[in-house]
Short mmCIF file of N, CA and C and ligand atoms in Angstrom, two decimals:
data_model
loop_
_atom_site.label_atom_id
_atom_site.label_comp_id
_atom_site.label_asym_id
_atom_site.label_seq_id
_atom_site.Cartn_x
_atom_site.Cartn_y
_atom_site.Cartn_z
N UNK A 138 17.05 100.79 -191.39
CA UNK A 138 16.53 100.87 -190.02
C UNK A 138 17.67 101.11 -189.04
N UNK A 139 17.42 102.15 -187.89
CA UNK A 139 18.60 102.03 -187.28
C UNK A 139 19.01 101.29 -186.23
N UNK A 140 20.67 100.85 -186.23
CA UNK A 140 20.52 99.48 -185.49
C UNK A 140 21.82 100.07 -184.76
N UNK A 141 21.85 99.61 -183.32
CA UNK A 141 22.85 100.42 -182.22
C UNK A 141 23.61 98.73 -181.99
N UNK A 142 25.12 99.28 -181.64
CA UNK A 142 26.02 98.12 -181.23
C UNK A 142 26.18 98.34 -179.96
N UNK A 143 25.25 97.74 -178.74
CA UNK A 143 25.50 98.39 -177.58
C UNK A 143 26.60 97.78 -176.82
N UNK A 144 26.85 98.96 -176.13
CA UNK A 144 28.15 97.60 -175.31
C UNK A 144 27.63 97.34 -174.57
N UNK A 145 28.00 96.17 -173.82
CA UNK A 145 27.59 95.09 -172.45
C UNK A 145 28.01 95.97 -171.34
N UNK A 146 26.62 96.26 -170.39
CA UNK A 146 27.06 96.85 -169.17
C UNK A 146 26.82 95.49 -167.71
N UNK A 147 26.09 94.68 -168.47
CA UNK A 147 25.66 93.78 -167.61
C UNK A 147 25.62 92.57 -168.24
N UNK A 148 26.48 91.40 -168.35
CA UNK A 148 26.58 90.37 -168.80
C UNK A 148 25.56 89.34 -168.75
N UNK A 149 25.09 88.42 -169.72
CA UNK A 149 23.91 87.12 -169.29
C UNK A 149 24.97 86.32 -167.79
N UNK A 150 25.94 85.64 -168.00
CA UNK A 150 26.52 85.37 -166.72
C UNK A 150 26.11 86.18 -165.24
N UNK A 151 26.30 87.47 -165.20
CA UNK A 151 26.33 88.15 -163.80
C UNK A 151 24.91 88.24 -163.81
N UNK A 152 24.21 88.39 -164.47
CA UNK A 152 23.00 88.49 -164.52
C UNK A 152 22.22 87.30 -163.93
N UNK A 153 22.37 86.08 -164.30
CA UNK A 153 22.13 84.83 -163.79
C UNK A 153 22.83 84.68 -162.23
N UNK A 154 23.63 84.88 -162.29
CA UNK A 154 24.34 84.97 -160.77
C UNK A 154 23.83 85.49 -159.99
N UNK A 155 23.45 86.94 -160.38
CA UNK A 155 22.79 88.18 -159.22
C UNK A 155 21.63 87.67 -158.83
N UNK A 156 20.94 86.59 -160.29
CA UNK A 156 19.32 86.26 -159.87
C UNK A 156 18.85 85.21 -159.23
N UNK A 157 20.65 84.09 -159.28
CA UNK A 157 20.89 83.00 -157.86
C UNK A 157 20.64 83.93 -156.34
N UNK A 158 21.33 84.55 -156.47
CA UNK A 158 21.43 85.08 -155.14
C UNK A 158 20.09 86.23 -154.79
N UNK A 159 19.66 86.78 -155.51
CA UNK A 159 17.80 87.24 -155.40
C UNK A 159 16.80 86.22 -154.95
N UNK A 160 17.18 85.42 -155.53
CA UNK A 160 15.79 83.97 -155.52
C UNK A 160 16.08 83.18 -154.06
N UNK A 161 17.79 83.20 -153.97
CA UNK A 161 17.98 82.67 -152.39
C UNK A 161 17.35 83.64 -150.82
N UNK A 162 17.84 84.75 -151.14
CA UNK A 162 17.02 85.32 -150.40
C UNK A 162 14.98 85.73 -150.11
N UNK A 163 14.83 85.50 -151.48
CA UNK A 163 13.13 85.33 -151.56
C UNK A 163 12.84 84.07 -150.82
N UNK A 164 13.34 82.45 -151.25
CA UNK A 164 13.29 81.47 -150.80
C UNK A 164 13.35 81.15 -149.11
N UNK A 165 14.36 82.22 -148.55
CA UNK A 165 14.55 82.34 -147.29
C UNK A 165 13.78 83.10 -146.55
N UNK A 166 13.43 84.30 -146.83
CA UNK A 166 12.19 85.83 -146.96
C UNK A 166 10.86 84.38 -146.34
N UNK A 167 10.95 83.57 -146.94
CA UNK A 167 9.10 83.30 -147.52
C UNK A 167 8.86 81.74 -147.21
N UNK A 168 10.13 81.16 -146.39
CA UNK A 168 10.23 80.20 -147.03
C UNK A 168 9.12 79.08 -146.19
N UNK A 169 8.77 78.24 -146.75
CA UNK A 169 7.10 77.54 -146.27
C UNK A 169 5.81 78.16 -146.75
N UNK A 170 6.11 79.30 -147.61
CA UNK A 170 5.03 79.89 -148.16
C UNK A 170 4.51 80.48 -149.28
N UNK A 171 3.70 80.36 -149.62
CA UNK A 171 3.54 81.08 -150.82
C UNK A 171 3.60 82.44 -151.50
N UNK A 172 4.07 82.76 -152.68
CA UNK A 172 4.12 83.91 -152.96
C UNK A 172 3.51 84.39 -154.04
N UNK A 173 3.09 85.32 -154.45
CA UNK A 173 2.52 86.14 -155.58
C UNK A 173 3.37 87.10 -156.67
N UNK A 174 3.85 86.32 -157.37
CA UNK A 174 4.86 87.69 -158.17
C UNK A 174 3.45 88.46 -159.35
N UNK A 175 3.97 89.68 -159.20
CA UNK A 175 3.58 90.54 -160.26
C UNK A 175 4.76 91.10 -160.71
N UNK A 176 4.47 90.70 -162.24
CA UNK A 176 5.22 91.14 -163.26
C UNK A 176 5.35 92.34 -164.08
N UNK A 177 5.65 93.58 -163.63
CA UNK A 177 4.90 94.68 -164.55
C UNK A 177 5.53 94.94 -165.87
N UNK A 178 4.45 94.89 -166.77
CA UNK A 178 4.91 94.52 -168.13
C UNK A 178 5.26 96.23 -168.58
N UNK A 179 6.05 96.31 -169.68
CA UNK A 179 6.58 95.28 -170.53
C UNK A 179 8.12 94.67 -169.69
N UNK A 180 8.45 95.32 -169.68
CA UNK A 180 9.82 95.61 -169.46
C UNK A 180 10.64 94.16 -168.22
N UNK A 181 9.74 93.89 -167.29
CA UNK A 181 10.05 93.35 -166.52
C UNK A 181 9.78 91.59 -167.13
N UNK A 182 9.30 91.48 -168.11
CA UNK A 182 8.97 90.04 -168.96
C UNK A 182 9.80 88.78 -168.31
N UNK A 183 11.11 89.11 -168.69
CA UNK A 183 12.62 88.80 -169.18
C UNK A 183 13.21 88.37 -167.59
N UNK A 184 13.21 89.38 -166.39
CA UNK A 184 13.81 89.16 -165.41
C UNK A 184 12.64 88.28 -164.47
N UNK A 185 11.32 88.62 -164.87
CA UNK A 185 10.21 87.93 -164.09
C UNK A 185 10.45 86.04 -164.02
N UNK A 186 10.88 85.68 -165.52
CA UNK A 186 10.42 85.05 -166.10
C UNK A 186 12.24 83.88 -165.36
N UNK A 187 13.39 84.80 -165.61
CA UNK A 187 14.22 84.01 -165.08
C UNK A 187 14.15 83.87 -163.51
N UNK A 188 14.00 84.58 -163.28
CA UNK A 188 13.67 84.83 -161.46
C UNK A 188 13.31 83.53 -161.13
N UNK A 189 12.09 83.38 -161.54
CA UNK A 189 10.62 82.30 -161.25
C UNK A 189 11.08 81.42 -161.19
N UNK A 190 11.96 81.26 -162.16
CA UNK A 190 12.34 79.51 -161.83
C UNK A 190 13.42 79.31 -161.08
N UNK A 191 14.62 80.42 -160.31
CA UNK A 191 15.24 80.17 -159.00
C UNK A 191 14.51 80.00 -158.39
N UNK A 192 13.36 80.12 -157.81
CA UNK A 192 12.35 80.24 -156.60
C UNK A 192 12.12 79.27 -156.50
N UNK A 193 11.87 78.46 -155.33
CA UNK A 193 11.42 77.02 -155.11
C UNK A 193 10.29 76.82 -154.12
N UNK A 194 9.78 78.05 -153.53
CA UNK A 194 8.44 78.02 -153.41
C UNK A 194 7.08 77.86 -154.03
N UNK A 195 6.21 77.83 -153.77
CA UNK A 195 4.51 77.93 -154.40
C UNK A 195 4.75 78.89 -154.64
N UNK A 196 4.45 79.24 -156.54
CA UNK A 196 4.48 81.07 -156.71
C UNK A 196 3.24 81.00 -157.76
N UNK A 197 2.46 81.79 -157.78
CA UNK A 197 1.78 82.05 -158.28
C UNK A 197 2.12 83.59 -159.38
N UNK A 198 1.71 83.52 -160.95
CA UNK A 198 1.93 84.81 -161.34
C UNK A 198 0.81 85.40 -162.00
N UNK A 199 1.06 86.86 -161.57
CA UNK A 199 -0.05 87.97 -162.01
C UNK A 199 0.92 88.97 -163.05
N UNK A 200 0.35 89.46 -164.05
CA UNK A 200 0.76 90.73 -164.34
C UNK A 200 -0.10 91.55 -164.11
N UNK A 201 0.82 93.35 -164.25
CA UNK A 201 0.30 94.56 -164.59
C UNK A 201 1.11 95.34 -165.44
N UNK A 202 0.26 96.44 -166.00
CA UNK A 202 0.67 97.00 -166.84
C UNK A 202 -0.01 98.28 -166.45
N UNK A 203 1.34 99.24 -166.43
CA UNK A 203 1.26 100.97 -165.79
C UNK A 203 1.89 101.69 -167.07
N UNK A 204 0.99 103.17 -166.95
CA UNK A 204 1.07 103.83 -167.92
C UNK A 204 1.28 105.74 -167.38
N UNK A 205 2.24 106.36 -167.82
CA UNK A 205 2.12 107.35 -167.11
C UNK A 205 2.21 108.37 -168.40
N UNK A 206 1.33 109.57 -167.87
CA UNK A 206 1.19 110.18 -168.99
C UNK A 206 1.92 111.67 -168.67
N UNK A 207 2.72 112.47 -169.68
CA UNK A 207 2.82 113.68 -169.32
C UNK A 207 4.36 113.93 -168.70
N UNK A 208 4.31 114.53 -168.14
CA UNK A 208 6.02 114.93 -167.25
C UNK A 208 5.78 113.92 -165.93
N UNK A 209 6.84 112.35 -166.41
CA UNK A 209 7.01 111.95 -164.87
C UNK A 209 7.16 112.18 -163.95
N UNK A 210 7.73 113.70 -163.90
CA UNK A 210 8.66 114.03 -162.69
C UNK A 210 7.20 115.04 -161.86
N UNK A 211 6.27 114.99 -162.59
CA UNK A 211 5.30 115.94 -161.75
C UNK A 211 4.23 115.11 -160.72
N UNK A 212 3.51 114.31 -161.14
CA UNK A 212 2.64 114.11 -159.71
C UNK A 212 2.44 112.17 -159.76
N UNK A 213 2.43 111.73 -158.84
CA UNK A 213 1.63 110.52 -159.14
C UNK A 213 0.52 110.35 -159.38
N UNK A 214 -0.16 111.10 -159.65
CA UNK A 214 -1.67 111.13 -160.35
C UNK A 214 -1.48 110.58 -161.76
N UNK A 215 -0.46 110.92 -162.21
CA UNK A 215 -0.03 110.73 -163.90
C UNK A 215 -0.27 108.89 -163.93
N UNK A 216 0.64 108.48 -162.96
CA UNK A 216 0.81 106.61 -163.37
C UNK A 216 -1.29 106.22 -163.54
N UNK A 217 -1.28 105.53 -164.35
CA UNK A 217 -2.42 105.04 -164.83
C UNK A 217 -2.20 103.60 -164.80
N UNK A 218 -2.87 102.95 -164.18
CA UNK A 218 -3.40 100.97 -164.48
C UNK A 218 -3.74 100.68 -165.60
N UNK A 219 -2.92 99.93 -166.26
CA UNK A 219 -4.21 100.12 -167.50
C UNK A 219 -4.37 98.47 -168.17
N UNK A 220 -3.11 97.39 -167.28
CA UNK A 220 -3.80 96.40 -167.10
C UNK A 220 -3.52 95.90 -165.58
N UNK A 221 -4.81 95.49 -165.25
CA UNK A 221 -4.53 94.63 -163.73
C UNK A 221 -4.68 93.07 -163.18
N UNK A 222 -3.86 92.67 -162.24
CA UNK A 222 -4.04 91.38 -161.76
C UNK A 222 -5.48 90.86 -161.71
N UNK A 223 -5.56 89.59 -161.78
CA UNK A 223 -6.94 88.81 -162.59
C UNK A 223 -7.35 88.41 -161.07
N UNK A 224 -6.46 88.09 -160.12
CA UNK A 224 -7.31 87.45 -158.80
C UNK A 224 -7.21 88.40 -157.47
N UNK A 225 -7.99 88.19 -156.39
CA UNK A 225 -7.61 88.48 -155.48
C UNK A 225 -5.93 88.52 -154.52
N UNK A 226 -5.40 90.10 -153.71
CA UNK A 226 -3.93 89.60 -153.31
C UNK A 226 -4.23 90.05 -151.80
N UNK A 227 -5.58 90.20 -151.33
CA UNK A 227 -6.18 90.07 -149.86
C UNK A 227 -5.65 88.74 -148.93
N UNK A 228 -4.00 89.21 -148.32
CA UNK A 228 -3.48 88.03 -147.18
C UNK A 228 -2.42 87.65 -147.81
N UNK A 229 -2.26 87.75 -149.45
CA UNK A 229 -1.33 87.07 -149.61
C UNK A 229 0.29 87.44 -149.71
N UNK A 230 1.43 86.95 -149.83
CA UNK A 230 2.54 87.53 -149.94
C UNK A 230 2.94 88.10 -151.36
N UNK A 231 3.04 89.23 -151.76
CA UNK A 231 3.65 89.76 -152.96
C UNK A 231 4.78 90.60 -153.36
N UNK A 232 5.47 89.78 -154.34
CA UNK A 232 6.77 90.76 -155.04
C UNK A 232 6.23 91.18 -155.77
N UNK A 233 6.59 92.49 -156.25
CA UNK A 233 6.37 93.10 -157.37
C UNK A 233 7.50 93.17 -157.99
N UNK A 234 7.65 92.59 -159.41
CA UNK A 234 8.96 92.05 -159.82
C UNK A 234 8.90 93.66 -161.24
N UNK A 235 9.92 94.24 -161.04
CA UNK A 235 10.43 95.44 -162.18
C UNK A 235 11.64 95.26 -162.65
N UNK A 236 11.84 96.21 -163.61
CA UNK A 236 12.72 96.07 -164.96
C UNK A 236 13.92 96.98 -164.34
N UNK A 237 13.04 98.13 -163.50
CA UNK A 237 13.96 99.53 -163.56
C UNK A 237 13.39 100.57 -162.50
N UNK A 238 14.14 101.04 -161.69
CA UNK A 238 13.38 102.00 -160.64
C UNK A 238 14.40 102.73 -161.40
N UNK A 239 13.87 104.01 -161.75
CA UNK A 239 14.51 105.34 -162.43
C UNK A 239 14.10 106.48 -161.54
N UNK A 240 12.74 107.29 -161.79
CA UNK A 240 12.50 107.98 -160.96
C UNK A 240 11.81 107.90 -159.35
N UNK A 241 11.15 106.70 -159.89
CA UNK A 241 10.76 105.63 -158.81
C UNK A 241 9.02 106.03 -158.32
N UNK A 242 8.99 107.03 -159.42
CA UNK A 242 7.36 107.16 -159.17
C UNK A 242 6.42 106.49 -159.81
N UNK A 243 6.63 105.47 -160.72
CA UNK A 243 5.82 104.06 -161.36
C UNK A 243 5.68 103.55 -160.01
N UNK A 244 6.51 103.04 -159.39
CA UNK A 244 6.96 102.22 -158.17
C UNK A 244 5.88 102.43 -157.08
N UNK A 245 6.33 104.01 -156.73
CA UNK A 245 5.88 104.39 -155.40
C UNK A 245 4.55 104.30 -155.57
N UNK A 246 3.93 104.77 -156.57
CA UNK A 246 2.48 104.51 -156.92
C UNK A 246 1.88 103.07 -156.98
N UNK A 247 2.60 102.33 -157.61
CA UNK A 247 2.01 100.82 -157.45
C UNK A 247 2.14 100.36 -156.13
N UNK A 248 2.96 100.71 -155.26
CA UNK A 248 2.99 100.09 -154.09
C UNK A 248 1.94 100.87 -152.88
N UNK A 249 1.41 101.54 -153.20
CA UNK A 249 0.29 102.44 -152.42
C UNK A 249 -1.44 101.67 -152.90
N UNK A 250 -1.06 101.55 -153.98
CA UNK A 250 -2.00 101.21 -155.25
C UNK A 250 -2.40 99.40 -154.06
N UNK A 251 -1.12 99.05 -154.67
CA UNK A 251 -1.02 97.34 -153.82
C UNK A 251 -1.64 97.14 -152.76
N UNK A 252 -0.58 97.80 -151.75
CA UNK A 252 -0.92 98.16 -150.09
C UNK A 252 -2.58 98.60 -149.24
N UNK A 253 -3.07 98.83 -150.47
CA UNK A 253 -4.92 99.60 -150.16
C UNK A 253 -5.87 97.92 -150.35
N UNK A 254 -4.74 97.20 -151.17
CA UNK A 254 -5.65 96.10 -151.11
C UNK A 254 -5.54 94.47 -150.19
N UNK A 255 -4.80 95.37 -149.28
CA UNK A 255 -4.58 94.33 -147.39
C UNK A 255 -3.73 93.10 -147.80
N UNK A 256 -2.88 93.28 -148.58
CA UNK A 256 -1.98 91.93 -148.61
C UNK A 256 -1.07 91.89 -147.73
N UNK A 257 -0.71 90.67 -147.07
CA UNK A 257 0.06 90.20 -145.95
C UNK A 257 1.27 91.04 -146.13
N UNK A 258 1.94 90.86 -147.31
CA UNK A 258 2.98 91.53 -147.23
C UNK A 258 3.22 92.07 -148.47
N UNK A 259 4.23 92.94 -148.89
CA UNK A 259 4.27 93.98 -150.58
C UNK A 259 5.82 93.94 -150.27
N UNK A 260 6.28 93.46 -151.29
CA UNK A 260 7.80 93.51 -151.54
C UNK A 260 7.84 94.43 -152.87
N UNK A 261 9.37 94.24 -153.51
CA UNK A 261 9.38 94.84 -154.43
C UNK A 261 11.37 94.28 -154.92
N UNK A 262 10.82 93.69 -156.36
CA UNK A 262 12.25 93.53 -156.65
C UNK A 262 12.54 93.73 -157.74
N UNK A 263 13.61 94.58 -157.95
CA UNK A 263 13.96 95.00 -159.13
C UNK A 263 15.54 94.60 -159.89
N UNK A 264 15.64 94.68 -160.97
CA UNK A 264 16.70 94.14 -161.66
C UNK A 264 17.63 95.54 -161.51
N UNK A 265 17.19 95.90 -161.72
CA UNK A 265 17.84 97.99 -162.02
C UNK A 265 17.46 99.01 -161.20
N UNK A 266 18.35 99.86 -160.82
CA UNK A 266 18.34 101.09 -159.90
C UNK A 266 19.32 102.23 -160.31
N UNK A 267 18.71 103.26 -160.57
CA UNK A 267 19.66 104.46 -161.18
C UNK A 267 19.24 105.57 -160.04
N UNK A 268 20.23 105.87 -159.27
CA UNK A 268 20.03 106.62 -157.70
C UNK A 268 20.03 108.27 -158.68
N UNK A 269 20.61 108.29 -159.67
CA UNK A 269 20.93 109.49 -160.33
C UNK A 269 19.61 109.99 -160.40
N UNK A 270 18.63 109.91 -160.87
CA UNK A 270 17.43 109.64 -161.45
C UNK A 270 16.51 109.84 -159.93
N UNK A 271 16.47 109.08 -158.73
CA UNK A 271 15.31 108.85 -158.41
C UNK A 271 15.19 110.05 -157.61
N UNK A 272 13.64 110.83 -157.57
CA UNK A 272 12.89 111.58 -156.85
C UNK A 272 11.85 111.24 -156.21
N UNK A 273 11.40 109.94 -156.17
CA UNK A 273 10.75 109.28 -155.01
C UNK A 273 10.81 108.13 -154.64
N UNK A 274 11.22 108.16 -153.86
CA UNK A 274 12.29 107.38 -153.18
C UNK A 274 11.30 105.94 -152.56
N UNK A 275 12.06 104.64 -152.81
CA UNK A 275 11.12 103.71 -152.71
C UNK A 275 12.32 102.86 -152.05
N UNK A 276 11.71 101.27 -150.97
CA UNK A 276 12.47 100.45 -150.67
C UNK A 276 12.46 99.35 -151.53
N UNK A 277 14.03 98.95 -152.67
CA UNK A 277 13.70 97.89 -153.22
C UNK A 277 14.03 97.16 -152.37
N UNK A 278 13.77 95.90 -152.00
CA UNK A 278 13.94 94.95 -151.34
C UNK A 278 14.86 93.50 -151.68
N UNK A 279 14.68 93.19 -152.88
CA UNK A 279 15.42 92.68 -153.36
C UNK A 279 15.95 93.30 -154.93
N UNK A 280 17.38 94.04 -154.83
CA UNK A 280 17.88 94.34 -156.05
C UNK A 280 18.78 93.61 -156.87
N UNK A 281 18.42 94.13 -157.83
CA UNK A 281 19.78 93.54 -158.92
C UNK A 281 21.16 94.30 -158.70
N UNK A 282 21.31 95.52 -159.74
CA UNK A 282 22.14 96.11 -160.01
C UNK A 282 21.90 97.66 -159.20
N UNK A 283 22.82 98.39 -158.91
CA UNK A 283 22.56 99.91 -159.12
C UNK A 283 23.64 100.38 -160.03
N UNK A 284 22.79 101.31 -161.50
CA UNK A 284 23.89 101.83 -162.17
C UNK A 284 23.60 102.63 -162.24
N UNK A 285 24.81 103.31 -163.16
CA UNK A 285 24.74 105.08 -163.71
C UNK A 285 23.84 105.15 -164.00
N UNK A 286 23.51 106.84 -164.59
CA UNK A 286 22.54 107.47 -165.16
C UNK A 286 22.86 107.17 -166.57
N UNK A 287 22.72 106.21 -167.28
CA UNK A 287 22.97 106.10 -168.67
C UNK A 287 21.46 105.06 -168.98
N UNK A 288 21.91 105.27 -170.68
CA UNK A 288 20.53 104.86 -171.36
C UNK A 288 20.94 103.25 -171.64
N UNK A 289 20.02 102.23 -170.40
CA UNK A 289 20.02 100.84 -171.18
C UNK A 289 18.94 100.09 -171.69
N UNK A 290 19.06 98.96 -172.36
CA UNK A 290 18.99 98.79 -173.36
C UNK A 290 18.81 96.77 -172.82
N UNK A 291 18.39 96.39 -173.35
CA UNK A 291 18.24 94.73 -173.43
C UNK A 291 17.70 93.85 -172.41
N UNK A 292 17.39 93.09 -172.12
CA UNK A 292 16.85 92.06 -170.95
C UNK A 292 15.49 92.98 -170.41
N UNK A 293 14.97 92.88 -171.25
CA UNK A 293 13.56 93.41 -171.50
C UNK A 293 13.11 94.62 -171.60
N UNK A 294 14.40 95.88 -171.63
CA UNK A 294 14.31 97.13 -171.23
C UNK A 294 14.38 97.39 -172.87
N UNK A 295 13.90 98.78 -173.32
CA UNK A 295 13.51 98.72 -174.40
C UNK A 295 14.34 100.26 -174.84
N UNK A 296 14.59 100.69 -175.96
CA UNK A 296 14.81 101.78 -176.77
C UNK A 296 13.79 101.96 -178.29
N UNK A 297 12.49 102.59 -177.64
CA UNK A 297 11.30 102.60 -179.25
C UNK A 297 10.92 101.70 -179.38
N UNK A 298 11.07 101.04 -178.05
CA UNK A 298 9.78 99.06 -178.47
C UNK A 298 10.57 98.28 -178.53
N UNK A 299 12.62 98.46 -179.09
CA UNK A 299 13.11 97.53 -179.68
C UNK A 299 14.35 97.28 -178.31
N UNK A 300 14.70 96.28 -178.88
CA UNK A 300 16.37 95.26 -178.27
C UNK A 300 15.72 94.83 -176.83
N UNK A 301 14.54 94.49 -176.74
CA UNK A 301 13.70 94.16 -175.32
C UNK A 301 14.52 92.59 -175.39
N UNK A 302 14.61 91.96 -176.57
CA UNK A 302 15.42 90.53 -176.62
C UNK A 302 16.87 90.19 -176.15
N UNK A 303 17.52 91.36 -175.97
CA UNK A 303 19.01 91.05 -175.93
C UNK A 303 19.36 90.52 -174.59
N UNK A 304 19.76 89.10 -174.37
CA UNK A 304 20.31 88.63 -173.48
C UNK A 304 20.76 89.11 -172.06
N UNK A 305 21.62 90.47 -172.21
CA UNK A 305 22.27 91.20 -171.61
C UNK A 305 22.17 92.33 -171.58
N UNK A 306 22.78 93.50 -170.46
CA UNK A 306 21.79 94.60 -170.14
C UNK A 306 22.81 95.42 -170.95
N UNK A 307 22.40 96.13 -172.12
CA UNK A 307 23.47 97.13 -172.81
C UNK A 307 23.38 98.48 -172.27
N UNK A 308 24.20 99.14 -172.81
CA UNK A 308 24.09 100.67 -172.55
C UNK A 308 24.40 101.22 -174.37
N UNK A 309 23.47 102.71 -174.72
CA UNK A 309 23.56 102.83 -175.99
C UNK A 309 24.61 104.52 -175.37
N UNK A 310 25.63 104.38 -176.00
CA UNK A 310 26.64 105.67 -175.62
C UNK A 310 26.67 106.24 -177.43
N UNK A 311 26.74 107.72 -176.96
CA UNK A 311 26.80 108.44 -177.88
C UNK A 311 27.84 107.78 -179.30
N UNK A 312 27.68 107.43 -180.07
CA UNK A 312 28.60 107.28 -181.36
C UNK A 312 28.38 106.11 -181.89
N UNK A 313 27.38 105.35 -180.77
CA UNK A 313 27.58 103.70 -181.38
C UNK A 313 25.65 103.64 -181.61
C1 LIG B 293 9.79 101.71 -167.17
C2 LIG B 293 10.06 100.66 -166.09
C3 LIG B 293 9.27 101.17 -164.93
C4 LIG B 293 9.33 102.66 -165.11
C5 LIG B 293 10.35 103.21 -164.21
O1 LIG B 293 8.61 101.39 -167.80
O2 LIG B 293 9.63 99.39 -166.49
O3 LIG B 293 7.94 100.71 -164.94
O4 LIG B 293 9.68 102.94 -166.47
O5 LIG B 293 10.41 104.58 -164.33
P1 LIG B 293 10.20 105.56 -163.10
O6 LIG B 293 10.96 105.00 -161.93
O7 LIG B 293 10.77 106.86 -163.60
O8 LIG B 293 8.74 105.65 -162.84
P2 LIG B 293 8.23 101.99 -169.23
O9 LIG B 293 7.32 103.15 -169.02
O10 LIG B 293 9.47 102.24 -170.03
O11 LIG B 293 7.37 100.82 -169.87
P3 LIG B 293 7.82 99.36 -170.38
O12 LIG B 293 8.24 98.57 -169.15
O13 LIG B 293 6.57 98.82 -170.99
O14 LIG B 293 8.95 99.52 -171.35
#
């Protein structure tokens, strides 16, 4: 089976650090109030899941799960729902917690998608940002990282389904 030695582009340490200082600003963003994270699966599992527990507000969690079919780079018609939040988000405050803004048209679509259904407010926070990559252009609000245009790998981001487990955010470079 083939198995990649990725190198560390993003350490479990900085990673935990970056998501002190994400959760302080949500806490401050919100603070006396409640919030709604959506988790959009798969990918975002891992950062949803450490996030949540910096937060020291009332949070309530929803997932979704988006599916895009065909050439990303052509329309937002392509992103498909194909699982959705179980309750009402009419008034309430919501992050939408992601893995990865790449081209940023998963994004831009869920947040139009969101926004039609009158919630107080629509955030959006992401662990990852590759500026190389994006053609529709979205406000993350609370970010992690911005990196290169390279292929990563771990903390829930996936290569063929697999290394979604690895602690830390790898990058897979040609030879390894
Ligand atoms: C990834 C990521 C975002 C999307 C970003 O999901 O989690 O949802 O791609 O790409 P974009 O900015 O070009 O739209 P993916 O389709 O890999 O699904 P997964 O999270 O289940 O792995």
């Amino acid at each position: 089976m083939e198995q990649f030695n990725p190198d560390v582009l993003i350490s479990e340490d900085e990673i935990s650090l970056r998501l002190d200082e994400l959760a302080k600003a949500i806490n401050q963003d919100f603070a006396g109030e409640e919030v709604v994270l959506i988790c959009v699966l798969k990918g975002a599992f891992m950062f949803c899941s450490d996030l949540m527990k910096k937060i020291s507000l009332p949070v309530k969690l929803e997932f979704m799960q988006l599916s895009s079919y065909g050439d990303k780079m052509s329309s937002s018609g392509n992103v498909k729902v194909m699982l959705d939040v179980t309750g009402s988000i009419k008034g309430k405050n919501v992050i939408v917690i992601e893995d990865i803004v790449d081209t940023g048209l998963t994004l831009k679509t869920l947040l139009e998608i969101l926004k039609k259904r009158d919630p107080k407010a629509v955030k959006l926070a992401s662990l990852l940002y590759k500026p190389a990559r994006n053609t529709h252009p979205v406000d993350i609000d609370y970010l992690g990282f911005e990196i290169e245009d390279k292929f990563v790998i771990g903390y829930g981001l996936d290569y063929a389904g697999r290394y979604r487990e690895l602690p830390y955010i790898g990058v897979i470079n040609a030879g390894n």
